[in-house]
Tab-separated table of C-alpha atoms in Angstrom:
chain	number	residue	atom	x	y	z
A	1	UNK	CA	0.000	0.000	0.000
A	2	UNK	CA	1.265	3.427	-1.082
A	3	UNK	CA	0.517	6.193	1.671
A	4	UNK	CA	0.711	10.122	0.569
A	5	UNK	CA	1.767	12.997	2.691
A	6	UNK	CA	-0.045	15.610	0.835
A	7	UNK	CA	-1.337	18.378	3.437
A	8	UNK	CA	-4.832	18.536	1.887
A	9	UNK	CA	-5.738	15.228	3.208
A	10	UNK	CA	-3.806	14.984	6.886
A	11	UNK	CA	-5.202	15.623	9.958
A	12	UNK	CA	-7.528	18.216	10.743
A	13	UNK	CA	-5.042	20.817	13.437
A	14	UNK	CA	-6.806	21.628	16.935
A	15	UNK	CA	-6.598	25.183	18.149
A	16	UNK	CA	-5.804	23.743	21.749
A	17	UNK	CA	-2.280	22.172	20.091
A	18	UNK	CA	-0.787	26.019	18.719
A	19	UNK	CA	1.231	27.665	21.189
A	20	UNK	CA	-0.319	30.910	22.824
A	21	UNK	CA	1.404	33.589	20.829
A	22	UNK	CA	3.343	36.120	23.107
A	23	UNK	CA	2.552	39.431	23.844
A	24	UNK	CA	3.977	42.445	21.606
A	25	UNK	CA	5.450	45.010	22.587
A	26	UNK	CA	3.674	47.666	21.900
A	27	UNK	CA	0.380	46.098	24.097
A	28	UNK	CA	3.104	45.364	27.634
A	29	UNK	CA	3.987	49.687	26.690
A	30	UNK	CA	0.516	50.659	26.059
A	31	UNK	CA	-0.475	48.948	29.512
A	32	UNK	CA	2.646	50.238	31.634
A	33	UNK	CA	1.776	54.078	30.736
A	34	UNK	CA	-2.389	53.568	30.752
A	35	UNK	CA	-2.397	52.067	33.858
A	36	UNK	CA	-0.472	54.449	35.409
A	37	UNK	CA	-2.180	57.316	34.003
A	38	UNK	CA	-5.084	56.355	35.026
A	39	UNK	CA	-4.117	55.885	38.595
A	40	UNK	CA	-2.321	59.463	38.560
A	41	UNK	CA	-5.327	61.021	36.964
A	42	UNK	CA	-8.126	59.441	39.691
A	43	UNK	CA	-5.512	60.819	42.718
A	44	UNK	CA	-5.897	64.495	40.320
A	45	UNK	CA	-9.740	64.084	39.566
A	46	UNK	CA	-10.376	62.817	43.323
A	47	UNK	CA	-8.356	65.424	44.891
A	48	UNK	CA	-6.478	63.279	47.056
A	49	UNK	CA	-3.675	61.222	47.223
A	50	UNK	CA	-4.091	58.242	45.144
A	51	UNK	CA	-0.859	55.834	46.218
A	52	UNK	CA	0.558	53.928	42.902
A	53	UNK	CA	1.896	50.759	44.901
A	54	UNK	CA	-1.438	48.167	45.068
A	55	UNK	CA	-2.884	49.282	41.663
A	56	UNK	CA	0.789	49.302	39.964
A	57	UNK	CA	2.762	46.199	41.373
A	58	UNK	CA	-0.190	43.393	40.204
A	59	UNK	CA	0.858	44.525	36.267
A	60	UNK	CA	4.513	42.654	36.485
A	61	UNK	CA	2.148	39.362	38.024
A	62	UNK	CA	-0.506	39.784	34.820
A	63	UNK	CA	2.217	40.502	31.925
A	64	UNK	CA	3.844	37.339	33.353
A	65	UNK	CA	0.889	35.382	31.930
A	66	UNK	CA	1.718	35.761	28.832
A	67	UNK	CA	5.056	37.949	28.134
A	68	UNK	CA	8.673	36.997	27.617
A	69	UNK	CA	10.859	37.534	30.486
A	70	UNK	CA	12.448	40.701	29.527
A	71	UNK	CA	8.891	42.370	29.296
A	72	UNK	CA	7.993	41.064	32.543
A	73	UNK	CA	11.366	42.271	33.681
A	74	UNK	CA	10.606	45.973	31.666
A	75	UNK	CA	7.056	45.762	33.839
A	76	UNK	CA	8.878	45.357	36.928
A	77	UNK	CA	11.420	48.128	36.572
A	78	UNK	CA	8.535	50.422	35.713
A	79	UNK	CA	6.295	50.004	38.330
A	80	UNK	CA	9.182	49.902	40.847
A	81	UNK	CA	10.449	53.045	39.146
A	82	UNK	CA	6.854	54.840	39.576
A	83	UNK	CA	6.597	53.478	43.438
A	84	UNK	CA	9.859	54.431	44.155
A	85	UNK	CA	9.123	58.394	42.464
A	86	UNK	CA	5.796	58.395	44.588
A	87	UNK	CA	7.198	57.870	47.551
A	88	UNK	CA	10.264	60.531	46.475
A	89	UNK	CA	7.559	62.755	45.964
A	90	UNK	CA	4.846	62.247	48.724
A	91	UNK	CA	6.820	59.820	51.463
A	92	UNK	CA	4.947	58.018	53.957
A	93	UNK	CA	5.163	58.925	57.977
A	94	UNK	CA	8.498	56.686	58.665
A	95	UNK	CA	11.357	55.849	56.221
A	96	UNK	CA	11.440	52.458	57.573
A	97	UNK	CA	7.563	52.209	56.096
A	98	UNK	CA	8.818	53.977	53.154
A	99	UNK	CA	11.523	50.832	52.872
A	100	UNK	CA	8.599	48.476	53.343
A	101	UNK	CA	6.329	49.240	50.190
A	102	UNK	CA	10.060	49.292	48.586
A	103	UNK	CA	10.913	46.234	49.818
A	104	UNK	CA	7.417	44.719	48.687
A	105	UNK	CA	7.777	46.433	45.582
A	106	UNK	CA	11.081	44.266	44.499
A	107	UNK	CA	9.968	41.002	45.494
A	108	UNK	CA	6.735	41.106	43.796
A	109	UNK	CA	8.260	42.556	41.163
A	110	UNK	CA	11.066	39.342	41.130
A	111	UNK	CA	8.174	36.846	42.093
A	112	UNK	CA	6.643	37.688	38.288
A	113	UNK	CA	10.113	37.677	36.655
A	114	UNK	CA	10.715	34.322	38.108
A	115	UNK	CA	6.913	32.854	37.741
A	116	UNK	CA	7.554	34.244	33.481
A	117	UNK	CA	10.970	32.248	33.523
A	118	UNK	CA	9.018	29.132	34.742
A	119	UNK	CA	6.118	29.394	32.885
A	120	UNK	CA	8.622	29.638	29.390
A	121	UNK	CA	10.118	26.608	30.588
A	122	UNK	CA	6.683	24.154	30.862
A	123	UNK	CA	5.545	26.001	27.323
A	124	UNK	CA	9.268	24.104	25.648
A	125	UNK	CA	8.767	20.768	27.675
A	126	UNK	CA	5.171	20.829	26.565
A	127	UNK	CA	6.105	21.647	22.801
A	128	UNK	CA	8.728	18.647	23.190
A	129	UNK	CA	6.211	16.122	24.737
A	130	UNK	CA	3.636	17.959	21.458
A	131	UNK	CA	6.557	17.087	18.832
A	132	UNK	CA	7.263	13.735	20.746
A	133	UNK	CA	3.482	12.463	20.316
A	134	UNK	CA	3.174	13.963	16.743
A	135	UNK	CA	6.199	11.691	15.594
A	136	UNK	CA	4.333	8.814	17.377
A	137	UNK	CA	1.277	9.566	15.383
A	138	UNK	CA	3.063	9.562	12.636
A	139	UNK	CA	4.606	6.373	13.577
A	140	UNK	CA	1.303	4.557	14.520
A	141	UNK	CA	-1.282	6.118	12.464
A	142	UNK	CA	-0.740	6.932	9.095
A	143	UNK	CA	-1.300	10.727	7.587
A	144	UNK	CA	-4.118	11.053	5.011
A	145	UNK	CA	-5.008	10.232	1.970
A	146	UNK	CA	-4.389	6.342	2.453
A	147	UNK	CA	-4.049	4.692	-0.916
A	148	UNK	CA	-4.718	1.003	-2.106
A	149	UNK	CA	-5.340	-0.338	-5.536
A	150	UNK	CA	-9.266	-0.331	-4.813
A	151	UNK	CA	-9.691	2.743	-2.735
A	152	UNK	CA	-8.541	6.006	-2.113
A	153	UNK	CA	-9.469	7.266	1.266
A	154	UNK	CA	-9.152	10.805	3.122
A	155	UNK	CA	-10.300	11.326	6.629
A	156	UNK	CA	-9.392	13.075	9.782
A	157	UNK	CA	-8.121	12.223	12.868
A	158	UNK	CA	-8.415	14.968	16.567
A	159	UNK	CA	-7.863	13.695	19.922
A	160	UNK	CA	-9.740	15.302	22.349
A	161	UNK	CA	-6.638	15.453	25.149
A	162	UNK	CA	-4.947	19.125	24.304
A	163	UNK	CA	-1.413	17.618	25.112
A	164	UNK	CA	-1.800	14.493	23.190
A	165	UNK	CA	-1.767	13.197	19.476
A	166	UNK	CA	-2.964	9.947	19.780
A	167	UNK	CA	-6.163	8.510	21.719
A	168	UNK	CA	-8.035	5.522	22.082
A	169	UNK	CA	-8.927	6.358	18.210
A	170	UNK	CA	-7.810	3.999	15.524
A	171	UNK	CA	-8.169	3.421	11.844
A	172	UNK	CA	-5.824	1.531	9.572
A	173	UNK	CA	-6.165	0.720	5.708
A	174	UNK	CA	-4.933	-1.854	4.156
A	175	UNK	CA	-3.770	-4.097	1.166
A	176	UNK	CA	-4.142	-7.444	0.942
A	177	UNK	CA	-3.879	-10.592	-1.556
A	178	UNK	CA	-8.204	-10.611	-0.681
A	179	UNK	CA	-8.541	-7.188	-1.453
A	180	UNK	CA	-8.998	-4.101	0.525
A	181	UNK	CA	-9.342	-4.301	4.198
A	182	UNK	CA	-10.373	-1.017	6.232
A	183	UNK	CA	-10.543	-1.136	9.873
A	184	UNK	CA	-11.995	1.937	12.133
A	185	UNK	CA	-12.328	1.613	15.873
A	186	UNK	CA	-12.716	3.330	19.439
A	187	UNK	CA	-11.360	1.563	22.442
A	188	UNK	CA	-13.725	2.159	26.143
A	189	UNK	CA	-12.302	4.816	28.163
A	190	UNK	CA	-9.609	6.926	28.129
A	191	UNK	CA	-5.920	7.369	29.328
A	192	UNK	CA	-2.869	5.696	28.758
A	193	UNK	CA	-4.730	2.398	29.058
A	194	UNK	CA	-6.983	3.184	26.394
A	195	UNK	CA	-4.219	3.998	24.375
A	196	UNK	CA	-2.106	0.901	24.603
A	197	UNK	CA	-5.909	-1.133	23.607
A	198	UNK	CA	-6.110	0.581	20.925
A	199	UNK	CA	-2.198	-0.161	19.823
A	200	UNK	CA	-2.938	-3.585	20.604
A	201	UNK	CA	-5.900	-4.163	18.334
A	202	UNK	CA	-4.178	-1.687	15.800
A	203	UNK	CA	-1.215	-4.045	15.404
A	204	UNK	CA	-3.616	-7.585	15.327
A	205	UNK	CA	-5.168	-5.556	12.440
A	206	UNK	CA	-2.217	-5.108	10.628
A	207	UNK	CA	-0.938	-8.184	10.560
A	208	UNK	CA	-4.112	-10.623	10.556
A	209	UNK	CA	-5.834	-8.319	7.525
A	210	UNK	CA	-2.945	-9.387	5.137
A	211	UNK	CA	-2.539	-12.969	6.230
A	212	UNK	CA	-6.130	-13.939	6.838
A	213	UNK	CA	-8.416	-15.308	4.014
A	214	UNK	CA	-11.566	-14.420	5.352
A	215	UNK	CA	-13.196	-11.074	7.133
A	216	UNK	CA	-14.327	-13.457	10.242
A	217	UNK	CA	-10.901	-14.342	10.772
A	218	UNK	CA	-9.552	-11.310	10.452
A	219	UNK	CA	-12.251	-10.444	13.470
A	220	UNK	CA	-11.336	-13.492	15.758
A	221	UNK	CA	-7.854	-12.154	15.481
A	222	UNK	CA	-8.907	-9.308	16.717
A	223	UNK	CA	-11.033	-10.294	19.390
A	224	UNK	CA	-8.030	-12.489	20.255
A	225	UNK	CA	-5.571	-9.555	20.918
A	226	UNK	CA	-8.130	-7.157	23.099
A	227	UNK	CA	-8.431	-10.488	25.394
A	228	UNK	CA	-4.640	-10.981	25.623
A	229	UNK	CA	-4.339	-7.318	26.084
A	230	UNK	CA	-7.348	-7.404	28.923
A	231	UNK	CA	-5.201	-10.710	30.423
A	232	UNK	CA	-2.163	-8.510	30.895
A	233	UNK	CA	-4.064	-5.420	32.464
A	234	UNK	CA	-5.832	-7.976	34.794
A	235	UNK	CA	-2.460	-9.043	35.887
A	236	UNK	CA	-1.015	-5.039	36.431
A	237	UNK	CA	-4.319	-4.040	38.246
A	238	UNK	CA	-5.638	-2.349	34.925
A	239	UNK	CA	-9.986	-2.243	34.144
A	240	UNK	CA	-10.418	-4.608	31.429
A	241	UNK	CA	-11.870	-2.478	28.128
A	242	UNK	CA	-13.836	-3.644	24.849
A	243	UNK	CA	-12.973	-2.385	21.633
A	244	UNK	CA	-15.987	-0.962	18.976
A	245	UNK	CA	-14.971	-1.719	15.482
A	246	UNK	CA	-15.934	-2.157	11.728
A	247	UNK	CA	-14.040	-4.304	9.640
A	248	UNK	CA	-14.664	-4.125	5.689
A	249	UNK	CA	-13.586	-6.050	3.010
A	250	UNK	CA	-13.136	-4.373	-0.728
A	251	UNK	CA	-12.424	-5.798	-3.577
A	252	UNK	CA	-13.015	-4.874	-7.365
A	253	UNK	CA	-16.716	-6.100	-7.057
A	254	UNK	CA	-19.086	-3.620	-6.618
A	255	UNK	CA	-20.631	-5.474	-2.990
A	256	UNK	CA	-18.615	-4.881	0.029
A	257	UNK	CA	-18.080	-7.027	3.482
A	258	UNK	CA	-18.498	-5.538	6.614
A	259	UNK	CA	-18.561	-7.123	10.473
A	260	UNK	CA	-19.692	-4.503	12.311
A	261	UNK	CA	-18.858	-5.277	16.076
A	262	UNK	CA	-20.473	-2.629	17.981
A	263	UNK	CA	-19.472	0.263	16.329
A	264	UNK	CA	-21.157	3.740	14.391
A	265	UNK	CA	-22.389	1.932	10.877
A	266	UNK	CA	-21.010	3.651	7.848
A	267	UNK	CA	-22.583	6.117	5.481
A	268	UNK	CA	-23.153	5.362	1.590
A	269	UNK	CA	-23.480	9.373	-0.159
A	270	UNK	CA	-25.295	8.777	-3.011
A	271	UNK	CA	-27.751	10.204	-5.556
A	272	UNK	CA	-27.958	13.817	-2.873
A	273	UNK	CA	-28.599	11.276	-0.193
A	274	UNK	CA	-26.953	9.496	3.066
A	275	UNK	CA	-28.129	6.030	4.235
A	276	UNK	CA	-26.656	3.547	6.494
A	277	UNK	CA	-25.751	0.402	4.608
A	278	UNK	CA	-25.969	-2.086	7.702
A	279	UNK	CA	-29.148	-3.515	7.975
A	280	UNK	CA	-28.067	-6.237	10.500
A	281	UNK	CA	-27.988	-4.962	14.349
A	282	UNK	CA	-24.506	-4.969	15.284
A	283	UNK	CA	-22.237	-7.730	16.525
A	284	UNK	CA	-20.968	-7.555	20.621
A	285	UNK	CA	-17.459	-4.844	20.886
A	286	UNK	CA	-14.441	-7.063	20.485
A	287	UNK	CA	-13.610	-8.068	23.799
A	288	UNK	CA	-17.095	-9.686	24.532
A	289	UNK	CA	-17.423	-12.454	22.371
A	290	UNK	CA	-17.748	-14.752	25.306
A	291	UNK	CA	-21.015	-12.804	25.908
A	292	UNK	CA	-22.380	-13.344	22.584
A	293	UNK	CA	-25.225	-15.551	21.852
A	294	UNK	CA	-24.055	-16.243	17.924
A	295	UNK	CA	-20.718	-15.922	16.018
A	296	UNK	CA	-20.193	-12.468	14.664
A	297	UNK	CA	-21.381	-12.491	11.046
A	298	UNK	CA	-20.715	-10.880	7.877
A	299	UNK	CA	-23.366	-8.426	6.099
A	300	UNK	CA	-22.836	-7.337	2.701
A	301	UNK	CA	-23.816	-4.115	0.884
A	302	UNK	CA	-23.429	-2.262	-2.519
A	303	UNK	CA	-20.722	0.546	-2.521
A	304	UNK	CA	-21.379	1.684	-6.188
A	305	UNK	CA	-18.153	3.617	-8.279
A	306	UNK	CA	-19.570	7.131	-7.344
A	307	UNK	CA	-20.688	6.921	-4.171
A	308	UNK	CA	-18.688	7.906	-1.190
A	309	UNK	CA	-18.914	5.861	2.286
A	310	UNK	CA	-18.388	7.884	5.349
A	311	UNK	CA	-16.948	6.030	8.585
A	312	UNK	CA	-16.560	7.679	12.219
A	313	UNK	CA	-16.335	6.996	15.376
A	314	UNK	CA	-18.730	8.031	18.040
A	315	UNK	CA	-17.171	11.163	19.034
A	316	UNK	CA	-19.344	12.710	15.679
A	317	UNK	CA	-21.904	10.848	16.283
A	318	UNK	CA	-22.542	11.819	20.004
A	319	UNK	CA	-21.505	15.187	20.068
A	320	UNK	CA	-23.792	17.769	21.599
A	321	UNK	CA	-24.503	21.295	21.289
A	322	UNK	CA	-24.652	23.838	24.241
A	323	UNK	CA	-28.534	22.136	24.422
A	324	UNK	CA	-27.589	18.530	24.652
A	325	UNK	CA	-29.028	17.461	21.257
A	326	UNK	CA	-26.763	15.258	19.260
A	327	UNK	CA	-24.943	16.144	16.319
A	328	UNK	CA	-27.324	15.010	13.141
A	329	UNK	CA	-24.601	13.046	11.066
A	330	UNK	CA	-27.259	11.860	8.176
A	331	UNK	CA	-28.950	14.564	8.304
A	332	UNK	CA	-26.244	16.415	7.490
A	333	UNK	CA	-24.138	14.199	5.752
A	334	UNK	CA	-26.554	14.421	2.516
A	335	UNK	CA	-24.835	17.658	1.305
A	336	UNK	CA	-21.429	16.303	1.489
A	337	UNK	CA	-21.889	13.981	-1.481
A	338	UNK	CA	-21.168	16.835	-4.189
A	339	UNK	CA	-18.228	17.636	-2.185
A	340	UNK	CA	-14.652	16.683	-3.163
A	341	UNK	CA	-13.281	14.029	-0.885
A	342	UNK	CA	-9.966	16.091	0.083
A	343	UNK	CA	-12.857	18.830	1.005
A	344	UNK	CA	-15.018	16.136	3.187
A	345	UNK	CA	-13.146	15.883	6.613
A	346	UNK	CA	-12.811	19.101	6.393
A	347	UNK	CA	-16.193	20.608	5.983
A	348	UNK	CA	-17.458	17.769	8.633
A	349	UNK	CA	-15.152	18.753	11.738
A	350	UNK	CA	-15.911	22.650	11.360
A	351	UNK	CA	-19.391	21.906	11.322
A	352	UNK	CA	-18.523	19.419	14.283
A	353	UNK	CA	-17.189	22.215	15.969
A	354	UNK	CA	-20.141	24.576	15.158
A	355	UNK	CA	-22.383	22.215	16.233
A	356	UNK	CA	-20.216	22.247	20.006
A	357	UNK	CA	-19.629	25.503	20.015
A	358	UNK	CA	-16.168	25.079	19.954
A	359	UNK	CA	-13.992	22.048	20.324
A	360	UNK	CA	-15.978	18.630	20.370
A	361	UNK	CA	-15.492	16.401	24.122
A	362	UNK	CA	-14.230	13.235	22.516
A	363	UNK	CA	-11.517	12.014	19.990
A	364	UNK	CA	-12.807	12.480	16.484
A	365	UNK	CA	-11.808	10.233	13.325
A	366	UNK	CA	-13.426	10.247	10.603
A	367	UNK	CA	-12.522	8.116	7.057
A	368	UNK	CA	-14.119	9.377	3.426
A	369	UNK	CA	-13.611	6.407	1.245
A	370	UNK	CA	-14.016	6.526	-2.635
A	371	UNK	CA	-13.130	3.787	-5.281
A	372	UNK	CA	-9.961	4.501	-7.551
A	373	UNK	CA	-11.044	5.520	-10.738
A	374	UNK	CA	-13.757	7.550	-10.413
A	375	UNK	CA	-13.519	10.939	-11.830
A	376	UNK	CA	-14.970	12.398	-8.452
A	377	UNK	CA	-11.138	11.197	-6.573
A	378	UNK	CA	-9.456	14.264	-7.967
């Protein structure tokens, strides 16, 4: 399988993951001299003596927040400047109180200089542990568009965690003697341990989707590696997860396999419209076979040469607005059909985060799949 790196089809960036830009100059100067304006103008306007020192020395503490060290450090000298010229001008009763608000003054002052130093330094190990995880993505899940000799796919992939890359999210695509094998799923819970599930399953994937014959096969495998995985958390004092997943098989026919094991059933776009293609009700997560009354089965369904299938997990499908309603995939997802598939991921996780009001709760992947060789794939 041949995987691109063009831009237009990688993940979807998360405000929460861009640094908070720095303060400019200009704004840390226009603050200094308004604020202390306005506290020399209310002593003038009030007609009495307005002292500079509590309204003055919380500005060094508030540019640390955001500014570099030397502004913070600029701030400081300021206000200590203005306190210390206050006190030149109109003194207190007693030098030694004079010394005091001096004395106050510079530690405050140093406090903010040192809180701005420390703040710097979590912002670089943070954008270390950001480029850390993004390599690890890129390592573990593979950028966008995903290529095989049936399908062409673009999608999306945002964890919900603002210092992490990769979540209990998975999705693979792969190549096979059998055909095309795509594989989307969404491990229980969240954390580290989610994480290493979803690895887990990710890698069973991988390796049982080439050497497997069958779809069901390719499934026990997988149901084979969450229990292994659940074994070994037993054994560490880990909760045991399941795994929701769909499985599809694609070759050059136009019907398609899918084992649907608990998970959000796919999307056909077709003819202005959006319809689920599973008619069966889902199979039991991957984890709970034991549980299961019947074998998991396979379903088939028509993916025609223009239509587009849409696959997600559940954090599009149970997002809510400021109200509580869900997010209306279908209804929704009938306007996307006219729209290129590069555009698709896109156009669904700014109306995702419309439909929030900002940045959905839950890690969001989302896979637009198209056959090679339609004229819609450019």
């Amino acid at each position: 399988m041949r995987t691109s790196r063009d831009p237009a089809g990688s993940t979807v960036a998360d405000p929460a993951h861009r640094t908070t830009p720095p303060l400019r100059w200009g704004v840390v100067v226009f603050w200094l001299v308004v604020v202390t304006l306005v506290v020399a103008a209310t002593g003038i306007v009030l007609g009495r003596d307005t002292r500079p020192a509590p309204f003055l020395v919380v500005l060094p503490a508030l540019i640390a927040g955001r500014g570099t060290v030397r502004q913070t450090t600029v701030a400081s000298v300021w206000v200590t400047l203005v306190i210390a010229g206050s006190l030149v001008d109109t003194p207190l009763g007693t030098a030694g109180a004079d010394a005091a608000v001096i004395a106050f003054t510079l530690v405050f002052n140093g406090l903010s200089v040192a809180r701005a130093a420390q703040r710097i330094r979590w912002e670089g190990e943070i954008a270390r542990l950001r480029s850390a995880a993004a390599a690890l993505q890129r390592q573990i899940l593979r950028p966008f568009p995903l290529m095989t000799d049936q399908l062409l796919v673009h999608g999306l992939y945002q964890p919900v965690e603002e210092d992490s890359r990769v979540g209990g999210d998975v999705y693979e695509v792969v190549s096979s003697p059998y055909g095309s094998r795509v594989f989307i799923a969404d491990v229980q819970g969240k954390g580290l341990q989610a994480i290493s599930a979803a690895f887990a399953v990710l890698g069973a994937f991988r390796e049982a989707a080439v050497a497997e014959p069958t779809l069901t096969a390719v499934v026990d495998a997988l149901e084979e590696a969450v229990l292994r995985h659940n074994s070994f958390a037993a054994q560490t004092g880990e909760r045991e997860r399941f795994v929701t997943a769909l499985v599809l098989g694609i070759d050059g026919e136009e019907e398609v396999q899918a084992i649907n094991c608990g998970h959000v059933a796919p999307l056909l776009l077709h003819g202005g419209r959006a319809e689920p293609v599973l008619r069966q009700e889902p199979c039991v997560p991957l984890g709970l076979d034991a549980l299961a009354p019947e074998p998991r089965t396979v379903e088939w369904f028509v993916f025609p040469s223009d239509g587009t299938l849409l696959l997600c997990t559940d954090g599009v499908t149970e997002a809510r607005d400021p109200a509580g309603v869900f997010y209306p995939l279908e209804e929704r997802a009938a306007a996307w059909g006219d729209i290129p598939p590069t555009d698709v991921p896109a156009t669904v996780y700014g109306d995702l985060r419309r439909h929030t009001a900002g940045t959905p709760r839950d890690d969001t992947a989302l896979l637009v799949l198209r056959r090679r060789g339609d004229a819609g794939l450019a």
